[in-house]
Amino acid sequence: MQKDQSTSAPSTPARLRNRRRSNEVVPEVSKENGGHLLVNDRNKYKSMWIRAYSTIWMIGGFALVVYMGHLCITAMVVVIQIFMAKELFNLLRKAHEDRHLPGFRLLNWHFFFTAMLFVYGRILSQRLVNTVTSDKFLYQLVNSLIKYHMVICYFLYIAGFMWFILTLKKKMYKYQFGQYAWTHMILIVVFTQSSFTVANIFEGIFWFLLPATLIVINDIFAYIFGFFFGRTPLIKLSPKKTWEGFIGASITTMISAFVLANIMGRFQWLTCPRKDLSSGWLQCDPGPLFKPEYFTLPGWVPQWFPWKEISILPVQWHALCLGLFASIIAPFGGFFASGFKRAFKIKDFGDSIPGHGGITDRMDCQMVMAVFAYIYHQSFVVPQSISVEIILDQILTNLTFEEQHALYVKLGEIIRERLVGQS
């Protein structure tokens, strides 16, 4: 009996994936549903309602987290990272090999949390300093940790590297080195995206919320337009994507970008940058990007509409660029993920979100968008010249309290000498 089972079993060891059996095989294109288009899919209404129900819960939860502020949004990003890493770690996991490598999974997470400490330590160091300035002991402790941050992360990584070498086993070298390389690729993909996302959050929730919302809008309306009008295939990697869905979603996303930027740009809670890790409400000078400019409409417009002038925030023109990217370029992140899943013969990366797949399935386009939003903000929105705030950030980050005090005294002497010379 055992012999029959062994001969009928697959030659390759079973991979450990926390997903349903139905998700382990990419569905073939069916002739009964008109090829691969949603417009002719018999089960599309059931799929639509499941997807819509999950979408409502996700949007509601997302809105609540955004309302709770910068720290909660950052915590949400961390949780999403952990789920993404779990799904991707499991993708190449093999049960037979893992049974002979106790603790090998723990090594993956050691590298993951070391990378997390490095990335977030670099991004949030200045905010942490600004938070503890009132307590001298904590201030000195935080400054010491920041000063030796790279050393700490490096030796944590080296500890993991030595751990990996010491656990190498004969006849399993290929699997272990493959897992080592796969882990590092996951870290690059996940933390590249997350580092830019968190940086956007602290530059102002606006620069995180608007790009993320545009991706959601594009995804929803691509599904809706494809659902009702989709007939022309867009790309073979994603059989149910259609040109009708792509074009309809692009137009909707561009309009949404222009309108949402006007709405979001009027709330200081969304537009003010966060300089520390507190959770209080923000107030700041909105700056020229978020101050409305008024335009008088042509004389014939009031005959049809009750407006004589309109107000436009300058940031709305930047929002159009974000909307264009979310419509045309960001979907290629989804196409890449589709090709990746086909290479591994799976439908979804996981099944944690009914109707949507796993967390990674929802974040494919968000990864591309977050990086672009940060680069665009730094290139076209943030002033490129040296300013007082930039110099102050450098001083507070790189100088100790004693060095800052010495700089203050020296600047005072220089200013007094110049005042005496002018008089």
Coordinates of N, CA and C in Angstrom, one line a residue, residues 156-351:
L156 N 24.0 42.5 13.4 CA 22.8 41.6 13.4 C 22.8 40.8 12.1
Y157 N 23.1 41.5 11.0 CA 23.1 40.8 9.8 C 24.2 39.8 9.7
I158 N 25.4 40.1 10.2 CA 26.5 39.2 10.2 C 26.2 38.0 11.1
A159 N 25.5 38.2 12.2 CA 25.1 37.1 13.1 C 24.2 36.1 12.3
G160 N 23.3 36.7 11.5 CA 22.4 35.8 10.6 C 23.2 35.1 9.6
F161 N 24.2 35.8 9.0 CA 25.1 35.2 8.0 C 25.8 34.0 8.6
M162 N 26.4 34.2 9.8 CA 27.1 33.1 10.4 C 26.2 32.0 10.8
W163 N 25.0 32.3 11.2 CA 24.0 31.3 11.5 C 23.7 30.5 10.3
F164 N 23.5 31.1 9.2 CA 23.2 30.4 7.9 C 24.4 29.4 7.6
I165 N 25.6 29.9 7.7 CA 26.8 29.1 7.3 C 26.8 27.9 8.2
L166 N 26.6 28.1 9.5 CA 26.7 27.0 10.5 C 25.6 25.9 10.4
T167 N 24.5 26.3 9.7 CA 23.4 25.3 9.5 C 23.4 24.6 8.2
L168 N 24.4 24.9 7.4 CA 24.5 24.2 6.1 C 24.6 22.7 6.3
K169 N 23.8 21.9 5.5 CA 23.9 20.5 5.6 C 24.1 19.9 4.2
K170 N 24.9 18.8 4.3 CA 25.2 18.1 3.0 C 24.0 17.6 2.3
K171 N 24.0 17.7 1.0 CA 22.9 17.3 0.1 C 21.7 18.3 0.1
M172 N 21.9 19.4 0.9 CA 20.8 20.4 1.0 C 21.3 21.8 0.6
Y173 N 22.6 21.9 0.2 CA 23.2 23.2 -0.1 C 22.4 24.0 -1.1
K174 N 21.9 23.3 -2.2 CA 21.2 24.0 -3.2 C 19.9 24.6 -2.7
Y175 N 19.1 23.9 -1.9 CA 17.9 24.4 -1.3 C 18.2 25.6 -0.4
Q176 N 19.2 25.4 0.5 CA 19.5 26.4 1.5 C 20.0 27.7 0.8
F177 N 20.9 27.6 -0.2 CA 21.3 28.8 -0.8 C 20.2 29.4 -1.7
G178 N 19.3 28.6 -2.2 CA 18.2 29.1 -2.9 C 17.3 29.9 -2.0
Q179 N 17.1 29.4 -0.8 CA 16.3 30.1 0.2 C 16.9 31.4 0.7
Y180 N 18.2 31.4 0.8 CA 19.0 32.6 1.2 C 18.8 33.7 0.2
A181 N 19.0 33.3 -1.1 CA 18.8 34.3 -2.2 C 17.4 34.8 -2.3
W182 N 16.4 33.9 -2.1 CA 15.0 34.2 -2.2 C 14.7 35.2 -1.0
T183 N 15.2 34.9 0.2 CA 14.9 35.8 1.3 C 15.4 37.2 1.0
H184 N 16.6 37.4 0.5 CA 17.2 38.7 0.2 C 16.4 39.4 -0.9
M185 N 15.9 38.7 -1.9 CA 15.1 39.3 -2.9 C 13.8 39.8 -2.3
I186 N 13.2 39.1 -1.4 CA 12.0 39.5 -0.8 C 12.2 40.8 0.0
L187 N 13.4 40.8 0.7 CA 13.7 42.0 1.5 C 13.8 43.2 0.6
I188 N 14.5 43.0 -0.5 CA 14.7 44.2 -1.4 C 13.3 44.7 -1.9
V189 N 12.5 43.7 -2.4 CA 11.2 44.1 -2.9 C 10.3 44.7 -1.9
V190 N 10.2 44.1 -0.7 CA 9.2 44.6 0.3 C 9.7 45.9 1.0
F191 N 11.0 46.0 1.3 CA 11.4 47.1 2.0 C 11.7 48.3 1.1
T192 N 12.0 48.1 -0.1 CA 12.1 49.2 -1.0 C 10.8 50.0 -1.1
Q193 N 9.7 49.2 -1.3 CA 8.4 49.8 -1.3 C 8.0 50.5 0.0
S194 N 8.2 49.8 1.1 CA 7.8 50.3 2.4 C 8.6 51.5 2.9
S195 N 9.9 51.6 2.5 CA 10.7 52.7 3.0 C 10.1 54.0 2.3
F196 N 9.8 53.9 1.0 CA 9.2 55.1 0.3 C 7.8 55.4 0.9
T197 N 7.1 54.4 1.2 CA 5.7 54.6 1.7 C 5.8 55.3 3.0
V198 N 6.6 54.9 4.0 CA 6.7 55.6 5.3 C 7.2 57.0 5.1
A199 N 8.2 57.1 4.2 CA 8.7 58.5 4.0 C 7.6 59.4 3.5
N200 N 6.8 58.9 2.6 CA 5.6 59.7 2.1 C 4.7 60.1 3.3
I201 N 4.4 59.1 4.2 CA 3.5 59.4 5.3 C 4.0 60.6 6.1
F202 N 5.2 60.6 6.4 CA 5.7 61.7 7.3 C 6.0 63.0 6.6
E203 N 6.0 63.0 5.2 CA 6.0 64.2 4.5 C 4.7 64.9 4.5
G204 N 3.7 64.2 4.9 CA 2.3 64.6 4.9 C 1.4 63.5 4.4
I205 N 0.4 63.1 5.2 CA -0.5 62.0 4.8 C -1.0 62.1 3.4
F206 N -1.2 63.3 2.9 CA -1.6 63.6 1.6 C -0.8 62.8 0.6
W207 N 0.5 62.8 0.7 CA 1.4 62.2 -0.3 C 1.4 60.7 -0.2
F208 N 0.8 60.1 0.9 CA 0.6 58.7 1.0 C -0.8 58.3 0.6
L209 N -1.8 59.1 1.0 CA -3.2 58.8 0.9 C -3.6 58.9 -0.6
L210 N -3.3 60.0 -1.2 CA -3.7 60.3 -2.6 C -3.2 59.2 -3.6
P211 N -1.9 58.9 -3.6 CA -1.4 57.8 -4.5 C -2.1 56.5 -4.2
A212 N -2.2 56.1 -2.9 CA -2.8 54.8 -2.6 C -4.2 54.8 -3.0
T213 N -5.0 55.9 -2.8 CA -6.4 55.9 -3.2 C -6.5 55.8 -4.7
L214 N -5.6 56.5 -5.5 CA -5.7 56.4 -6.9 C -5.5 55.0 -7.5
I215 N -4.7 54.2 -6.8 CA -4.5 52.8 -7.2 C -5.7 52.0 -6.9
V216 N -6.4 52.3 -5.8 CA -7.6 51.6 -5.4 C -8.7 51.9 -6.4
I217 N -8.8 53.2 -6.8 CA -9.8 53.7 -7.7 C -9.6 53.0 -9.1
N218 N -8.3 53.0 -9.5 CA -8.0 52.5 -10.8 C -8.4 51.0 -10.9
D219 N -8.1 50.3 -9.8 CA -8.3 48.8 -9.7 C -9.8 48.6 -9.7
I220 N -10.6 49.3 -8.9 CA -12.0 49.1 -8.9 C -12.7 49.4 -10.2
F221 N -12.3 50.5 -10.8 CA -13.0 50.9 -12.1 C -12.5 50.1 -13.3
A222 N -11.3 49.6 -13.2 CA -10.9 48.6 -14.2 C -11.7 47.4 -14.2
Y223 N -12.0 46.9 -12.9 CA -12.9 45.8 -12.8 C -14.3 46.0 -13.2
I224 N -14.8 47.2 -12.8 CA -16.2 47.6 -13.2 C -16.4 47.7 -14.7
F225 N -15.5 48.5 -15.4 CA -15.6 48.7 -16.8 C -15.4 47.3 -17.5
G226 N -14.4 46.6 -17.0 CA -14.2 45.3 -17.7 C -15.4 44.3 -17.4
F227 N -16.0 44.4 -16.3 CA -17.1 43.6 -15.9 C -18.3 43.8 -16.9
F228 N -18.6 45.1 -17.1 CA -19.8 45.4 -17.9 C -19.5 45.5 -19.4
F229 N -18.3 46.0 -19.8 CA -18.1 46.3 -21.2 C -16.9 45.6 -21.8
G230 N -16.1 44.8 -20.9 CA -14.9 44.2 -21.4 C -15.1 43.2 -22.5
R231 N -14.5 43.4 -23.6 CA -14.5 42.4 -24.7 C -13.2 42.3 -25.4
T232 N -12.3 43.2 -25.3 CA -11.0 43.2 -26.1 C -9.9 42.9 -25.1
P233 N -9.2 41.8 -25.2 CA -8.1 41.4 -24.3 C -7.0 42.4 -24.3
L234 N -6.5 42.7 -23.1 CA -5.4 43.7 -23.0 C -4.0 43.1 -23.0
I235 N -3.8 42.0 -22.2 CA -2.5 41.4 -22.1 C -2.7 40.0 -21.7
K236 N -1.9 39.1 -22.3 CA -2.1 37.6 -22.1 C -1.7 37.2 -20.6
L237 N -0.8 38.0 -19.9 CA -0.5 37.7 -18.6 C -1.7 37.7 -17.6
S238 N -2.6 38.6 -17.9 CA -3.8 38.8 -17.1 C -5.0 38.6 -18.0
P239 N -5.5 37.3 -18.1 CA -6.5 37.0 -19.1 C -7.8 37.8 -19.0
K240 N -8.2 38.3 -17.8 CA -9.5 39.0 -17.6 C -9.3 40.5 -17.7
K241 N -8.1 41.0 -18.0 CA -7.9 42.4 -18.2 C -8.3 42.8 -19.6
T242 N -9.0 43.9 -19.8 CA -9.5 44.3 -21.1 C -9.1 45.7 -21.4
W243 N -9.1 46.1 -22.7 CA -8.8 47.5 -23.1 C -9.9 48.4 -22.6
E244 N -11.2 47.9 -22.6 CA -12.3 48.7 -22.1 C -12.1 49.1 -20.6
G245 N -11.7 48.1 -19.8 CA -11.5 48.3 -18.4 C -10.3 49.3 -18.2
F246 N -9.2 49.1 -19.0 CA -8.0 49.9 -18.9 C -8.3 51.3 -19.2
I247 N -9.0 51.6 -20.3 CA -9.3 53.0 -20.7 C -10.3 53.6 -19.8
G248 N -11.4 52.9 -19.4 CA -12.4 53.5 -18.5 C -11.8 53.8 -17.2
A249 N -10.9 52.9 -16.6 CA -10.3 53.2 -15.3 C -9.3 54.4 -15.4
S250 N -8.6 54.5 -16.5 CA -7.6 55.6 -16.7 C -8.3 56.9 -16.7
I251 N -9.5 57.1 -17.4 CA -10.2 58.3 -17.4 C -10.8 58.6 -16.0
T252 N -11.3 57.6 -15.4 CA -11.9 57.8 -14.0 C -10.8 58.2 -13.0
T253 N -9.6 57.6 -13.1 CA -8.6 57.9 -12.2 C -8.0 59.3 -12.3
M254 N -7.9 59.8 -13.6 CA -7.5 61.1 -13.8 C -8.4 62.1 -13.2
I255 N -9.7 61.9 -13.5 CA -10.7 62.8 -12.9 C -10.7 62.8 -11.4
S256 N -10.6 61.6 -10.8 CA -10.6 61.4 -9.4 C -9.4 62.1 -8.8
A257 N -8.2 62.0 -9.4 CA -7.0 62.6 -8.9 C -7.2 64.1 -8.8
F258 N -7.8 64.8 -9.8 CA -7.9 66.2 -9.8 C -8.9 66.6 -8.7
V259 N -10.0 65.9 -8.6 CA -11.0 66.3 -7.6 C -10.6 66.0 -6.1
L260 N -10.0 64.8 -5.9 CA -9.6 64.4 -4.6 C -8.5 65.3 -4.1
A261 N -7.6 65.7 -4.9 CA -6.5 66.6 -4.5 C -7.1 67.9 -3.9
N262 N -8.1 68.4 -4.5 CA -8.8 69.6 -4.0 C -9.4 69.4 -2.7
I263 N -10.0 68.2 -2.5 CA -10.7 67.9 -1.2 C -9.7 67.7 -0.1
M264 N -8.7 66.8 -0.4 CA -7.7 66.4 0.6 C -6.8 67.6 1.0
G265 N -6.5 68.4 -0.1 CA -5.6 69.5 0.1 C -6.1 70.6 1.0
R266 N -7.3 70.6 1.5 CA -7.9 71.6 2.3 C -7.9 71.2 3.8
F267 N -7.3 70.0 4.1 CA -7.2 69.6 5.5 C -5.8 69.6 6.0
Q268 N -5.4 70.4 7.0 CA -4.1 70.4 7.5 C -3.6 69.1 8.1
W269 N -4.6 68.3 8.6 CA -4.3 67.0 9.2 C -3.6 66.1 8.1
L270 N -4.0 66.3 6.8 CA -3.4 65.5 5.8 C -2.2 66.2 5.1
T271 N -2.1 67.5 5.1 CA -1.1 68.1 4.3 C 0.2 68.5 5.2
C272 N 0.0 68.6 6.5 CA 1.2 69.0 7.3 C 2.1 67.9 7.5
P273 N 3.5 68.1 7.3 CA 4.4 67.0 7.6 C 4.5 66.8 9.1
R274 N 4.8 65.6 9.5 CA 5.0 65.2 10.9 C 6.5 65.2 11.3
K275 N 6.9 66.0 12.2 CA 8.3 66.2 12.5 C 8.7 65.3 13.7
D276 N 7.7 64.7 14.4 CA 8.0 63.8 15.5 C 7.1 62.6 15.5
L277 N 7.1 61.9 16.6 CA 6.3 60.6 16.7 C 5.1 60.8 17.6
S278 N 4.7 62.0 17.8 CA 3.5 62.3 18.6 C 2.2 62.0 17.8
S279 N 1.1 62.0 18.5 CA -0.2 61.7 17.8 C -1.2 62.8 17.9
G280 N -0.7 64.1 18.2 CA -1.6 65.2 18.3 C -2.0 65.7 16.9
W281 N -3.0 66.6 16.9 CA -3.5 67.2 15.6 C -2.4 68.2 15.2
L282 N -2.3 68.3 13.8 CA -1.3 69.1 13.2 C -1.8 70.4 12.8
Q283 N -1.0 71.5 12.9 CA -1.3 72.8 12.4 C 0.0 73.3 11.8
C284 N -0.2 73.9 10.6 CA 1.0 74.4 9.9 C 0.6 75.4 8.8
D285 N 1.6 76.1 8.3 CA 1.4 76.9 7.1 C 1.2 76.0 5.9
P286 N 0.1 76.0 5.3 CA -0.1 75.0 4.2 C 0.8 75.2 3.0
G287 N 1.4 76.3 2.9 CA 2.3 76.6 1.8 C 1.6 76.9 0.5
P288 N 2.3 77.4 -0.5 CA 1.6 77.8 -1.8 C 0.9 76.7 -2.5
L289 N 1.4 75.4 -2.3 CA 0.7 74.3 -3.1 C -0.7 74.1 -2.6
F290 N -1.0 74.4 -1.4 CA -2.3 74.1 -0.8 C -3.1 75.4 -0.5
K291 N -2.7 76.5 -1.1 CA -3.5 77.7 -1.0 C -4.3 77.9 -2.4
P292 N -5.6 78.1 -2.3 CA -6.4 78.1 -3.5 C -6.1 79.3 -4.4
E293 N -6.1 79.1 -5.7 CA -6.1 80.1 -6.7 C -7.4 80.2 -7.4
Y294 N -7.9 81.4 -7.6 CA -9.3 81.6 -8.1 C -9.2 82.0 -9.6
F295 N -10.0 81.4 -10.4 CA -10.1 81.6 -11.8 C -11.5 82.0 -12.2
T296 N -11.6 83.1 -13.0 CA -12.9 83.5 -13.4 C -13.3 82.7 -14.7
L297 N -14.5 82.2 -14.7 CA -15.0 81.4 -15.8 C -15.5 82.3 -16.9
P298 N -15.5 81.8 -18.1 CA -16.0 82.5 -19.3 C -17.5 82.9 -19.1
G299 N -17.9 84.0 -19.8 CA -19.3 84.5 -19.5 C -20.4 83.5 -19.8
W300 N -20.2 82.6 -20.7 CA -21.3 81.6 -21.1 C -21.5 80.5 -20.1
V301 N -20.5 80.3 -19.2 CA -20.6 79.2 -18.2 C -21.7 79.5 -17.2
P302 N -21.8 80.7 -16.6 CA -22.9 80.9 -15.6 C -24.3 80.7 -16.2
Q303 N -24.5 80.8 -17.5 CA -25.8 80.5 -18.1 C -26.2 79.1 -17.9
W304 N -25.2 78.2 -17.8 CA -25.6 76.7 -17.7 C -25.3 76.2 -16.3
F305 N -24.3 76.8 -15.6 CA -23.9 76.4 -14.2 C -23.9 77.6 -13.3
P306 N -24.2 77.4 -12.0 CA -24.3 78.5 -11.0 C -22.9 78.9 -10.5
W307 N -21.9 78.9 -11.3 CA -20.5 79.4 -10.9 C -20.0 80.5 -11.8
K308 N -19.4 81.5 -11.1 CA -18.8 82.5 -11.9 C -17.3 82.4 -11.8
E309 N -16.8 81.7 -10.8 CA -15.3 81.4 -10.7 C -15.1 80.1 -9.9
I310 N -14.0 79.6 -10.1 CA -13.6 78.3 -9.5 C -12.3 78.5 -8.7
S311 N -12.1 77.7 -7.7 CA -10.8 77.7 -7.0 C -10.1 76.4 -7.2
I312 N -8.8 76.5 -7.5 CA -8.0 75.3 -7.8 C -6.7 75.4 -7.0
L313 N -6.4 74.3 -6.3 CA -5.2 74.3 -5.6 C -4.0 73.9 -6.5
P314 N -2.9 74.6 -6.5 CA -1.8 74.2 -7.3 C -1.4 72.7 -7.3
V315 N -1.6 72.1 -6.1 CA -1.2 70.7 -6.0 C -2.1 69.8 -6.9
Q316 N -3.2 70.3 -7.4 CA -4.1 69.5 -8.3 C -3.4 69.2 -9.6
W317 N -2.5 70.1 -10.0 CA -1.8 69.8 -11.3 C -0.8 68.7 -11.0
H318 N -0.2 68.7 -9.9 CA 0.7 67.6 -9.5 C -0.1 66.3 -9.4
A319 N -1.3 66.4 -8.9 CA -2.1 65.2 -8.8 C -2.4 64.6 -10.1
L320 N -2.6 65.4 -11.2 CA -2.8 64.8 -12.5 C -1.6 64.0 -12.9
C321 N -0.4 64.3 -12.6 CA 0.8 63.5 -12.9 C 0.7 62.2 -12.1
L322 N 0.3 62.3 -10.9 CA 0.2 61.0 -10.1 C -0.9 60.1 -10.7
G323 N -2.0 60.8 -11.1 CA -3.1 60.0 -11.7 C -2.7 59.4 -13.0
L324 N -2.0 60.1 -13.8 CA -1.5 59.5 -15.1 C -0.6 58.3 -14.8
F325 N 0.3 58.4 -13.9 CA 1.1 57.3 -13.5 C 0.3 56.1 -13.0
A326 N -0.7 56.4 -12.1 CA -1.5 55.3 -11.6 C -2.3 54.6 -12.6
S327 N -2.6 55.3 -13.7 CA -3.5 54.8 -14.8 C -2.7 54.0 -15.8
I328 N -1.5 54.5 -16.2 CA -0.8 53.9 -17.3 C 0.4 53.0 -16.8
I329 N 1.1 53.4 -15.8 CA 2.4 52.7 -15.5 C 2.1 51.7 -14.3
A330 N 1.5 52.1 -13.3 CA 1.3 51.3 -12.1 C 0.7 49.9 -12.4
P331 N -0.3 49.9 -13.3 CA -0.9 48.5 -13.6 C 0.1 47.5 -14.1
F332 N 1.3 47.9 -14.5 CA 2.3 47.0 -14.9 C 2.9 46.2 -13.7
G333 N 2.8 46.8 -12.5 CA 3.1 46.1 -11.4 C 2.2 44.9 -11.2
G334 N 0.9 45.0 -11.5 CA 0.0 43.9 -11.5 C 0.3 42.9 -12.5
F335 N 0.7 43.4 -13.7 CA 1.0 42.4 -14.8 C 2.2 41.6 -14.4
F336 N 3.2 42.3 -13.8 CA 4.4 41.6 -13.4 C 4.1 40.5 -12.4
A337 N 3.2 40.8 -11.4 CA 2.8 39.8 -10.4 C 2.0 38.7 -11.0
S338 N 1.2 39.0 -12.1 CA 0.5 37.9 -12.8 C 1.4 37.0 -13.5
G339 N 2.4 37.5 -14.1 CA 3.4 36.7 -14.8 C 4.2 35.8 -13.7
F340 N 4.5 36.5 -12.6 CA 5.2 35.8 -11.5 C 4.4 34.6 -11.0
K341 N 3.1 34.8 -10.8 CA 2.2 33.7 -10.3 C 2.1 32.6 -11.4
R342 N 2.0 33.0 -12.6 CA 1.9 31.9 -13.7 C 3.2 31.1 -13.7
A343 N 4.4 31.8 -13.4 CA 5.6 31.0 -13.4 C 5.6 29.9 -12.4
F344 N 5.0 30.2 -11.2 CA 4.9 29.3 -10.1 C 3.6 28.5 -10.1
K345 N 2.8 28.7 -11.1 CA 1.5 27.9 -11.3 C 0.6 28.1 -10.1
I346 N 0.4 29.3 -9.6 CA -0.6 29.6 -8.6 C -1.5 30.7 -9.0
K347 N -2.7 30.7 -8.5 CA -3.7 31.7 -8.8 C -3.4 33.0 -8.0
D348 N -3.2 32.9 -6.7 CA -3.0 34.0 -5.8 C -1.8 33.7 -4.9
F349 N -1.2 34.8 -4.3 CA -0.2 34.6 -3.4 C -0.7 34.1 -2.0
G350 N -2.0 34.2 -1.8 CA -2.6 33.8 -0.5 C -4.1 33.8 -0.7
D351 N -4.8 33.6 0.4 CA -6.2 33.6 0.4 C -6.8 34.4 1.6

